[in-house]
Amino acid sequence: MSPHTTNGVSINEDAENTYFQTNPSPKALTKHQALALEFIQYHLENAPDRRIVLVTSGGTTVPLENQTVRFIDNFSAGTRGATSAEYFLQEGYAVIFLHRQFSLLPYSRHYSHSTNCFLDFMEESEDGERVVVRKEYQEKMRRVLQQYQYAKNNRLLLLLPFTTVIEYMFELRSLATLMQPIGSRALFYLAAAVSDFFIPRDRMEEHKIQSREGRGGSGRQLVINLDPVPKFLSNLVHSWAPKGSMIVSFKLETDPSLLVSKAEQALDRYQHDLVIGNMLMTRKWEVVFISRDGGERWIRVPKTRRSKSFSGIEALVGKAERKPDSEPVDLEGG
Ligand code: PAZ
């Protein structure tokens, strides 16, 4: 089958079919489908007006061996996705959180090992009989706990993990298809950092690659030959996602001169609703919105509000200083 066009955009069905036919579907897919179906049906029956968002978060891995010892990874910790999920919940959405296993999660991210050891938040009570939250952390922890329990008790948050880029693609396709009945109340918020390259199953080593044997190079060099991951955003927009749903993708760059043009290109190519651009070094303080109604809109967090623990999401929900059409600020001193 050859590529066809929808709204002038080509969808490469060959690439899609080959990818899904020649790579194994994740072991957890059937279980995840059942959980997602139940979650979606619950909200359609009990709160038909509720919006449901699929948030993708964290980085995908590219395994080098089938029995994986080594893999290629990326920097993403899942901060954007986990934080955004909290804000979606606060705004009344139900959230399907498709995340890299062991990356940051909504609510528990405030007590992640990468910022603090959770034991530092605790102490023994004066009588030595109980373990309690230290006084200075109680107010914030109570607030986070209440929000977490509200989401949990009202079945508003479904956590589904992935690890590899292949798993991610299978999960994304399957969730988008299951979300069809939600129609225009569905939102896709694609904050995961998804590898552009992978090793197809039929070229992957079964066992741990041995350092003495060498692979493809001279001597003991290991030469890795990666294929491009098919551009699935076009399949998502034109085929998997419900008609009328909103699709927001992210674009990360390290070269500032490329960010806006690449984000515009993505919007033009895939014809979805919004691309949010960010630079690796400044992603917590500034983002640029590229939307089809034209123009670029920078949203920045004022220098005075930047802190180590600041997650950056305020930049996306309107609490930040807005400076439309201005140049990126120098954050080195920030
Ligand atoms: O997970 P994190 O908060 O460390 O990073 C978030 C992000 C930079 C991965 C996300 O905002 C993003 O840009 N995702 C798309 C990356 C890409 O261009 O593939």
mmCIF file of C-alpha atoms and ligand atoms in Angstrom:
data_model
loop_
_atom_site.group_PDB
_atom_site.id
_atom_site.type_symbol
_atom_site.label_atom_id
_atom_site.label_comp_id
_atom_site.label_asym_id
_atom_site.label_seq_id
_atom_site.Cartn_x
_atom_site.Cartn_y
_atom_site.Cartn_z
ATOM 1 C CA MET A 1 0.000 0.000 0.000
ATOM 2 C CA SER A 2 1.374 3.441 -0.839
ATOM 3 C CA PRO A 3 1.132 6.686 1.088
ATOM 4 C CA HIS A 4 -2.233 8.463 0.802
ATOM 5 C CA THR A 5 -3.208 11.962 1.716
ATOM 6 C CA THR A 6 -5.751 13.359 4.147
ATOM 7 C CA ASN A 7 -6.133 17.134 4.055
ATOM 8 C CA GLY A 8 -3.075 17.180 1.840
ATOM 9 C CA VAL A 9 -0.909 15.374 4.407
ATOM 10 C CA SER A 10 0.592 12.065 3.453
ATOM 11 C CA ILE A 11 0.096 9.137 5.773
ATOM 12 C CA ASN A 12 2.552 6.399 5.149
ATOM 13 C CA GLU A 13 0.499 3.315 5.799
ATOM 14 C CA ASP A 14 3.317 1.075 4.586
ATOM 15 C CA ALA A 15 5.628 2.385 7.271
ATOM 16 C CA GLU A 16 2.899 2.071 9.901
ATOM 17 C CA ASN A 17 1.950 -1.466 8.905
ATOM 18 C CA THR A 18 5.535 -2.632 8.688
ATOM 19 C CA TYR A 19 6.353 -1.123 12.056
ATOM 20 C CA PHE A 20 3.450 -2.716 13.875
ATOM 21 C CA GLN A 21 3.722 -6.049 12.049
ATOM 22 C CA THR A 22 7.441 -6.552 12.450
ATOM 23 C CA ASN A 23 7.916 -5.347 16.009
ATOM 24 C CA PRO A 24 6.492 -7.189 19.009
ATOM 25 C CA SER A 25 3.571 -5.632 20.849
ATOM 26 C CA PRO A 26 4.280 -4.920 24.526
ATOM 27 C CA LYS A 27 3.489 -7.672 27.025
ATOM 28 C CA ALA A 28 1.386 -5.268 29.089
ATOM 29 C CA LEU A 29 -0.656 -3.967 26.141
ATOM 30 C CA THR A 30 -3.736 -6.137 26.668
ATOM 31 C CA LYS A 31 -3.847 -5.277 30.363
ATOM 32 C CA HIS A 32 -3.367 -1.571 29.625
ATOM 33 C CA GLN A 33 -6.122 -1.669 27.002
ATOM 34 C CA ALA A 34 -8.527 -3.210 29.501
ATOM 35 C CA LEU A 35 -7.657 -0.594 32.141
ATOM 36 C CA ALA A 36 -7.991 2.273 29.663
ATOM 37 C CA LEU A 37 -11.298 0.973 28.302
ATOM 38 C CA GLU A 38 -12.706 0.693 31.803
ATOM 39 C CA PHE A 39 -11.435 4.195 32.693
ATOM 40 C CA ILE A 40 -12.907 5.773 29.560
ATOM 41 C CA GLN A 41 -16.244 3.993 29.930
ATOM 42 C CA TYR A 42 -16.460 4.990 33.592
ATOM 43 C CA HIS A 43 -16.078 8.673 32.728
ATOM 44 C CA LEU A 44 -18.336 8.522 29.671
ATOM 45 C CA GLU A 45 -21.095 6.984 31.815
ATOM 46 C CA ASN A 46 -20.627 8.978 35.007
ATOM 47 C CA ALA A 47 -19.461 12.366 33.754
ATOM 48 C CA PRO A 48 -20.281 12.637 30.056
ATOM 49 C CA ASP A 49 -19.118 16.268 29.896
ATOM 50 C CA ARG A 50 -15.735 15.577 31.415
ATOM 51 C CA ARG A 51 -12.724 16.062 29.176
ATOM 52 C CA ILE A 52 -10.157 13.288 29.063
ATOM 53 C CA VAL A 53 -6.515 14.012 28.305
ATOM 54 C CA LEU A 54 -3.803 11.592 27.318
ATOM 55 C CA VAL A 55 -0.552 13.004 28.699
ATOM 56 C CA THR A 56 2.639 11.330 27.478
ATOM 57 C CA SER A 57 5.687 11.835 29.639
ATOM 58 C CA GLY A 58 9.340 10.858 30.030
ATOM 59 C CA GLY A 59 11.818 9.428 27.561
ATOM 60 C CA THR A 60 11.655 6.268 25.485
ATOM 61 C CA THR A 61 14.551 3.814 25.414
ATOM 62 C CA VAL A 62 16.047 2.107 22.374
ATOM 63 C CA PRO A 63 17.236 -1.353 23.430
ATOM 64 C CA LEU A 64 20.378 -2.749 21.782
ATOM 65 C CA GLU A 65 19.600 -6.359 22.701
ATOM 66 C CA ASN A 66 16.360 -8.293 22.913
ATOM 67 C CA GLN A 67 17.316 -9.575 26.359
ATOM 68 C CA THR A 68 18.178 -6.019 27.182
ATOM 69 C CA VAL A 69 21.315 -5.181 29.091
ATOM 70 C CA ARG A 70 22.138 -1.963 27.221
ATOM 71 C CA PHE A 71 19.925 0.676 25.727
ATOM 72 C CA ILE A 72 20.021 4.223 24.383
ATOM 73 C CA ASP A 73 18.121 6.688 26.568
ATOM 74 C CA ASN A 74 17.493 10.420 26.768
ATOM 75 C CA PHE A 75 17.479 13.160 29.381
ATOM 76 C CA SER A 76 13.758 13.475 30.078
ATOM 77 C CA ALA A 77 12.753 13.026 33.719
ATOM 78 C CA GLY A 78 9.030 13.457 33.110
ATOM 79 C CA THR A 79 8.815 16.781 34.947
ATOM 80 C CA ARG A 80 6.719 18.512 32.276
ATOM 81 C CA GLY A 81 4.315 15.613 31.907
ATOM 82 C CA ALA A 82 3.840 14.908 35.623
ATOM 83 C CA THR A 83 3.394 18.565 36.485
ATOM 84 C CA SER A 84 1.041 19.225 33.591
ATOM 85 C CA ALA A 85 -1.060 16.220 34.623
ATOM 86 C CA GLU A 86 -1.605 17.827 38.041
ATOM 87 C CA TYR A 87 -2.817 21.014 36.398
ATOM 88 C CA PHE A 88 -5.137 19.123 34.057
ATOM 89 C CA LEU A 89 -6.625 17.353 37.077
ATOM 90 C CA GLN A 90 -7.037 20.667 38.832
ATOM 91 C CA GLU A 91 -8.916 21.929 35.769
ATOM 92 C CA GLY A 92 -11.372 19.011 35.950
ATOM 93 C CA TYR A 93 -9.876 16.673 33.353
ATOM 94 C CA ALA A 94 -9.542 12.930 33.766
ATOM 95 C CA VAL A 95 -5.946 12.027 32.917
ATOM 96 C CA ILE A 96 -4.462 8.975 31.241
ATOM 97 C CA PHE A 97 -0.798 9.298 32.099
ATOM 98 C CA LEU A 98 1.338 7.304 29.663
ATOM 99 C CA HIS A 99 4.763 7.585 31.202
ATOM 100 C CA ARG A 100 8.223 6.102 31.157
ATOM 101 C CA GLN A 101 8.412 3.542 33.930
ATOM 102 C CA PHE A 102 10.003 5.026 37.095
ATOM 103 C CA SER A 103 9.913 8.590 35.753
ATOM 104 C CA LEU A 104 8.215 11.352 37.732
ATOM 105 C CA LEU A 105 4.524 10.900 38.573
ATOM 106 C CA PRO A 106 1.865 13.490 39.392
ATOM 107 C CA TYR A 107 1.871 14.357 43.120
ATOM 108 C CA SER A 108 4.643 11.975 44.196
ATOM 109 C CA ARG A 109 7.048 14.054 42.051
ATOM 110 C CA HIS A 110 7.136 16.583 44.914
ATOM 111 C CA TYR A 111 8.909 13.957 47.002
ATOM 112 C CA SER A 112 11.046 12.347 44.344
ATOM 113 C CA HIS A 113 14.445 10.902 45.177
ATOM 114 C CA SER A 114 15.976 13.171 42.555
ATOM 115 C CA THR A 115 15.106 16.285 44.530
ATOM 116 C CA ASN A 116 15.122 15.041 48.126
ATOM 117 C CA CYS A 117 15.248 11.774 49.970
ATOM 118 C CA PHE A 118 11.679 11.235 51.250
ATOM 119 C CA LEU A 119 13.098 10.389 54.678
ATOM 120 C CA ASP A 120 14.252 14.011 54.992
ATOM 121 C CA PHE A 121 10.608 15.044 55.174
ATOM 122 C CA MET A 122 10.088 12.966 58.324
ATOM 123 C CA GLU A 123 11.142 12.798 61.942
ATOM 124 C CA GLU A 124 10.287 10.928 65.085
ATOM 125 C CA SER A 125 7.606 12.467 67.284
ATOM 126 C CA GLU A 126 8.748 13.978 70.559
ATOM 127 C CA ASP A 127 7.545 10.977 72.551
ATOM 128 C CA GLY A 128 9.434 8.747 70.131
ATOM 129 C CA GLU A 129 6.339 6.663 69.429
ATOM 130 C CA ARG A 130 5.488 7.755 65.908
ATOM 131 C CA VAL A 131 7.075 8.909 62.697
ATOM 132 C CA VAL A 132 5.621 12.267 61.601
ATOM 133 C CA VAL A 133 6.050 14.767 58.778
ATOM 134 C CA ARG A 134 8.374 17.577 59.828
ATOM 135 C CA LYS A 135 6.506 20.733 60.727
ATOM 136 C CA GLU A 136 7.896 22.864 57.905
ATOM 137 C CA TYR A 137 6.662 20.409 55.259
ATOM 138 C CA GLN A 138 3.217 19.698 56.671
ATOM 139 C CA GLU A 139 1.222 22.414 54.955
ATOM 140 C CA LYS A 140 2.458 21.614 51.481
ATOM 141 C CA MET A 141 2.268 17.873 52.022
ATOM 142 C CA ARG A 142 -1.323 18.123 53.238
ATOM 143 C CA ARG A 143 -2.260 20.049 50.087
ATOM 144 C CA VAL A 144 -0.522 17.574 47.792
ATOM 145 C CA LEU A 145 -2.027 14.646 49.698
ATOM 146 C CA GLN A 146 -5.536 16.069 49.417
ATOM 147 C CA GLN A 147 -5.163 16.588 45.679
ATOM 148 C CA TYR A 148 -3.716 13.115 45.234
ATOM 149 C CA GLN A 149 -6.499 11.491 47.250
ATOM 150 C CA TYR A 150 -9.166 13.447 45.389
ATOM 151 C CA ALA A 151 -7.790 12.223 42.049
ATOM 152 C CA LYS A 152 -7.515 8.674 43.338
ATOM 153 C CA ASN A 153 -10.921 8.465 45.030
ATOM 154 C CA ASN A 154 -12.654 9.890 41.968
ATOM 155 C CA ARG A 155 -10.778 7.629 39.574
ATOM 156 C CA LEU A 156 -9.434 10.615 37.675
ATOM 157 C CA LEU A 157 -5.913 9.398 37.062
ATOM 158 C CA LEU A 158 -4.821 6.283 35.202
ATOM 159 C CA LEU A 159 -1.087 5.523 35.233
ATOM 160 C CA LEU A 160 0.234 3.419 32.353
ATOM 161 C CA PRO A 161 3.993 2.821 32.004
ATOM 162 C CA PHE A 162 6.149 2.203 28.931
ATOM 163 C CA THR A 163 9.885 1.733 28.544
ATOM 164 C CA THR A 164 10.929 1.337 24.911
ATOM 165 C CA VAL A 165 10.035 3.424 21.875
ATOM 166 C CA ILE A 166 8.291 0.390 20.372
ATOM 167 C CA GLU A 167 6.125 -0.001 23.481
ATOM 168 C CA TYR A 168 5.341 3.715 23.392
ATOM 169 C CA MET A 169 4.097 3.560 19.791
ATOM 170 C CA PHE A 170 1.887 0.530 20.400
ATOM 171 C CA GLU A 171 0.435 2.128 23.533
ATOM 172 C CA LEU A 172 -0.169 5.471 21.828
ATOM 173 C CA ARG A 173 -1.982 3.892 18.877
ATOM 174 C CA SER A 174 -4.096 1.708 21.092
ATOM 175 C CA LEU A 175 -5.039 4.476 23.568
ATOM 176 C CA ALA A 176 -5.894 6.933 20.802
ATOM 177 C CA THR A 177 -8.152 4.357 19.188
ATOM 178 C CA LEU A 178 -9.852 3.567 22.501
ATOM 179 C CA MET A 179 -10.422 7.300 22.997
ATOM 180 C CA GLN A 180 -12.517 7.532 19.801
ATOM 181 C CA PRO A 181 -15.877 7.633 21.671
ATOM 182 C CA ILE A 182 -14.727 10.712 23.613
ATOM 183 C CA GLY A 183 -14.776 12.763 20.402
ATOM 184 C CA SER A 184 -14.027 16.440 20.766
ATOM 185 C CA ARG A 185 -13.654 16.157 24.559
ATOM 186 C CA ALA A 186 -10.387 14.264 24.046
ATOM 187 C CA LEU A 187 -7.042 16.029 24.304
ATOM 188 C CA PHE A 188 -3.616 14.662 23.429
ATOM 189 C CA TYR A 189 -0.715 16.326 25.203
ATOM 190 C CA LEU A 190 2.447 14.745 23.876
ATOM 191 C CA ALA A 191 5.242 15.804 26.221
ATOM 192 C CA ALA A 192 7.242 12.560 26.072
ATOM 193 C CA ALA A 193 10.725 12.670 24.541
ATOM 194 C CA VAL A 194 10.375 9.998 21.878
ATOM 195 C CA SER A 195 13.390 8.603 20.074
ATOM 196 C CA ASP A 196 13.545 9.306 16.355
ATOM 197 C CA PHE A 197 15.599 6.144 15.782
ATOM 198 C CA PHE A 198 15.327 2.506 16.763
ATOM 199 C CA ILE A 199 16.632 -0.973 15.979
ATOM 200 C CA PRO A 200 13.985 -3.123 14.275
ATOM 201 C CA ARG A 201 13.320 -6.458 15.932
ATOM 202 C CA ASP A 202 14.778 -8.505 13.083
ATOM 203 C CA ARG A 203 18.148 -6.740 13.408
ATOM 204 C CA MET A 204 18.345 -6.757 17.174
ATOM 205 C CA GLU A 205 20.841 -9.014 18.962
ATOM 206 C CA GLU A 206 19.176 -11.599 21.155
ATOM 207 C CA HIS A 207 21.856 -11.741 23.860
ATOM 208 C CA LYS A 208 24.155 -9.282 25.538
ATOM 209 C CA ILE A 209 26.580 -7.939 22.941
ATOM 210 C CA GLN A 210 30.036 -9.286 23.715
ATOM 211 C CA SER A 211 32.827 -6.747 23.886
ATOM 212 C CA ARG A 212 35.465 -9.133 22.517
ATOM 213 C CA GLU A 213 33.651 -9.906 19.287
ATOM 214 C CA GLY A 214 33.215 -6.465 17.727
ATOM 215 C CA ARG A 215 30.184 -5.599 15.639
ATOM 216 C CA GLY A 216 30.479 -4.010 12.238
ATOM 217 C CA GLY A 217 33.519 -1.845 12.895
ATOM 218 C CA SER A 218 37.210 -2.573 12.962
ATOM 219 C CA GLY A 219 38.537 -4.529 15.922
ATOM 220 C CA ARG A 220 36.273 -4.368 18.949
ATOM 221 C CA GLN A 221 34.237 -1.360 17.843
ATOM 222 C CA LEU A 222 30.486 -1.536 18.149
ATOM 223 C CA VAL A 223 28.735 0.073 15.186
ATOM 224 C CA ILE A 224 25.026 0.589 15.739
ATOM 225 C CA ASN A 225 22.754 0.869 12.733
ATOM 226 C CA LEU A 226 19.475 2.594 13.629
ATOM 227 C CA ASP A 227 16.374 2.985 11.465
ATOM 228 C CA PRO A 228 14.172 6.077 11.615
ATOM 229 C CA VAL A 229 10.989 5.668 13.649
ATOM 230 C CA PRO A 230 8.064 6.348 11.263
ATOM 231 C CA LYS A 231 6.513 9.786 11.840
ATOM 232 C CA PHE A 232 3.435 8.672 13.724
ATOM 233 C CA LEU A 233 2.100 12.118 14.513
ATOM 234 C CA SER A 234 0.434 12.170 11.133
ATOM 235 C CA ASN A 235 -1.216 8.785 11.822
ATOM 236 C CA LEU A 236 -2.378 10.056 15.204
ATOM 237 C CA VAL A 237 -3.839 13.246 13.782
ATOM 238 C CA HIS A 238 -5.488 11.801 10.687
ATOM 239 C CA SER A 239 -6.390 8.305 11.673
ATOM 240 C CA TRP A 240 -6.087 7.152 15.312
ATOM 241 C CA ALA A 241 -7.372 10.142 17.328
ATOM 242 C CA PRO A 242 -11.067 11.007 17.503
ATOM 243 C CA LYS A 243 -12.253 13.621 15.006
ATOM 244 C CA GLY A 244 -12.423 17.034 16.628
ATOM 245 C CA SER A 245 -10.027 16.149 19.441
ATOM 246 C CA MET A 246 -7.253 18.586 20.297
ATOM 247 C CA ILE A 247 -3.654 17.555 19.714
ATOM 248 C CA VAL A 248 -0.726 19.353 21.313
ATOM 249 C CA SER A 249 2.819 18.231 20.566
ATOM 250 C CA PHE A 250 6.129 19.455 21.955
ATOM 251 C CA LYS A 251 9.309 20.244 20.080
ATOM 252 C CA LEU A 252 12.664 20.267 21.821
ATOM 253 C CA GLU A 253 15.789 21.775 20.298
ATOM 254 C CA THR A 254 19.252 22.776 21.478
ATOM 255 C CA ASP A 255 20.055 25.220 18.661
ATOM 256 C CA PRO A 256 17.947 28.367 19.250
ATOM 257 C CA SER A 257 17.984 29.251 15.562
ATOM 258 C CA LEU A 258 16.027 26.090 14.738
ATOM 259 C CA LEU A 259 13.317 26.054 17.391
ATOM 260 C CA VAL A 260 10.597 28.217 15.874
ATOM 261 C CA SER A 261 11.078 27.036 12.296
ATOM 262 C CA LYS A 262 11.033 23.367 13.325
ATOM 263 C CA ALA A 263 7.920 23.896 15.434
ATOM 264 C CA GLU A 264 6.220 25.692 12.530
ATOM 265 C CA GLN A 265 7.244 22.910 10.166
ATOM 266 C CA ALA A 266 5.734 20.283 12.477
ATOM 267 C CA LEU A 267 2.460 22.178 12.699
ATOM 268 C CA ASP A 268 2.369 22.640 8.964
ATOM 269 C CA ARG A 269 3.216 19.036 8.250
ATOM 270 C CA TYR A 270 0.843 17.355 10.699
ATOM 271 C CA GLN A 271 -1.963 19.925 10.774
ATOM 272 C CA HIS A 272 -2.707 19.489 14.481
ATOM 273 C CA ASP A 273 -3.603 22.252 16.941
ATOM 274 C CA LEU A 274 -0.531 23.432 18.778
ATOM 275 C CA VAL A 275 3.216 22.882 18.967
ATOM 276 C CA ILE A 276 4.913 23.966 22.169
ATOM 277 C CA GLY A 277 8.598 24.611 21.537
ATOM 278 C CA ASN A 278 11.267 24.559 24.198
ATOM 279 C CA MET A 279 15.035 24.621 24.449
ATOM 280 C CA LEU A 280 16.860 21.984 26.459
ATOM 281 C CA MET A 281 18.624 24.513 28.680
ATOM 282 C CA THR A 282 15.713 26.865 29.278
ATOM 283 C CA ARG A 283 12.722 24.537 29.129
ATOM 284 C CA LYS A 284 11.741 25.168 32.725
ATOM 285 C CA TRP A 285 11.479 28.922 32.255
ATOM 286 C CA GLU A 286 10.268 29.581 28.762
ATOM 287 C CA VAL A 287 8.268 27.970 26.006
ATOM 288 C CA VAL A 288 6.944 29.172 22.689
ATOM 289 C CA PHE A 289 3.442 28.413 21.446
ATOM 290 C CA ILE A 290 3.067 27.937 17.704
ATOM 291 C CA SER A 291 -0.566 27.618 16.751
ATOM 292 C CA ARG A 292 -2.500 27.622 13.518
ATOM 293 C CA ASP A 293 -4.149 30.944 14.239
ATOM 294 C CA GLY A 294 -0.763 32.399 13.491
ATOM 295 C CA GLY A 295 2.319 33.768 15.121
ATOM 296 C CA GLU A 296 4.561 32.653 17.907
ATOM 297 C CA ARG A 297 3.825 33.430 21.509
ATOM 298 C CA TRP A 298 6.566 33.211 24.120
ATOM 299 C CA ILE A 299 5.605 32.493 27.683
ATOM 300 C CA ARG A 300 8.226 33.119 30.308
ATOM 301 C CA VAL A 301 8.559 32.745 34.025
ATOM 302 C CA PRO A 302 9.951 35.923 35.583
ATOM 303 C CA LYS A 303 13.503 35.530 36.868
ATOM 304 C CA THR A 304 12.344 36.244 40.401
ATOM 305 C CA ARG A 305 10.101 33.176 40.351
ATOM 306 C CA ARG A 306 12.649 30.702 39.082
ATOM 307 C CA SER A 307 13.876 28.267 41.665
ATOM 308 C CA LYS A 308 15.449 24.851 41.658
ATOM 309 C CA SER A 309 12.164 23.270 42.571
ATOM 310 C CA PHE A 310 10.139 25.220 40.035
ATOM 311 C CA SER A 311 8.671 22.811 37.554
ATOM 312 C CA GLY A 312 7.952 25.143 34.694
ATOM 313 C CA ILE A 313 4.316 24.228 34.273
ATOM 314 C CA GLU A 314 3.117 27.617 35.433
ATOM 315 C CA ALA A 315 4.486 28.764 32.116
ATOM 316 C CA LEU A 316 1.835 26.697 30.399
ATOM 317 C CA VAL A 317 -1.188 27.548 32.468
ATOM 318 C CA GLY A 318 -1.103 31.287 32.484
ATOM 319 C CA LYS A 319 0.406 32.228 35.811
ATOM 320 C CA ALA A 320 3.647 33.324 34.237
ATOM 321 C CA GLU A 321 4.698 36.645 32.844
ATOM 322 C CA ARG A 322 3.735 36.791 29.176
ATOM 323 C CA LYS A 323 5.854 38.679 26.700
ATOM 324 C CA PRO A 324 4.422 38.017 23.265
ATOM 325 C CA ASP A 325 6.784 38.269 20.339
ATOM 326 C CA SER A 326 9.842 39.087 22.428
ATOM 327 C CA GLU A 327 13.240 37.478 22.056
ATOM 328 C CA PRO A 328 14.243 34.687 24.440
ATOM 329 C CA VAL A 329 15.798 36.120 27.591
ATOM 330 C CA ASP A 330 19.309 35.263 28.682
ATOM 331 C CA LEU A 331 18.865 32.823 31.520
ATOM 332 C CA GLU A 332 22.469 32.190 32.328
ATOM 333 C CA GLY A 333 22.370 34.584 35.233
ATOM 334 C CA GLY A 334 18.882 33.500 36.254
HETATM 335 O O1 PAZ B 1 10.606 15.553 31.031
HETATM 336 P P1 PAZ B 1 11.233 16.902 31.151
HETATM 337 O O2 PAZ B 1 10.374 17.857 31.906
HETATM 338 O O3 PAZ B 1 12.637 16.808 31.677
HETATM 339 O O4 PAZ B 1 11.365 17.463 29.660
HETATM 340 C C1 PAZ B 1 10.193 17.788 28.928
HETATM 341 C C2 PAZ B 1 10.470 17.742 27.420
HETATM 342 C C3 PAZ B 1 11.583 18.716 27.080
HETATM 343 C C4 PAZ B 1 10.892 16.324 27.020
HETATM 344 C C5 PAZ B 1 9.163 18.141 26.670
HETATM 345 O O5 PAZ B 1 8.814 19.435 27.017
HETATM 346 C C6 PAZ B 1 9.360 18.052 25.151
HETATM 347 O O6 PAZ B 1 9.804 18.970 24.542
HETATM 348 N N1 PAZ B 1 9.024 16.924 24.533
HETATM 349 C C7 PAZ B 1 9.208 16.677 23.089
HETATM 350 C C8 PAZ B 1 10.638 16.320 22.813
HETATM 351 C C9 PAZ B 1 10.912 16.150 21.329
HETATM 352 O O7 PAZ B 1 11.129 17.120 20.590
HETATM 353 O O8 PAZ B 1 10.864 14.996 20.919
#
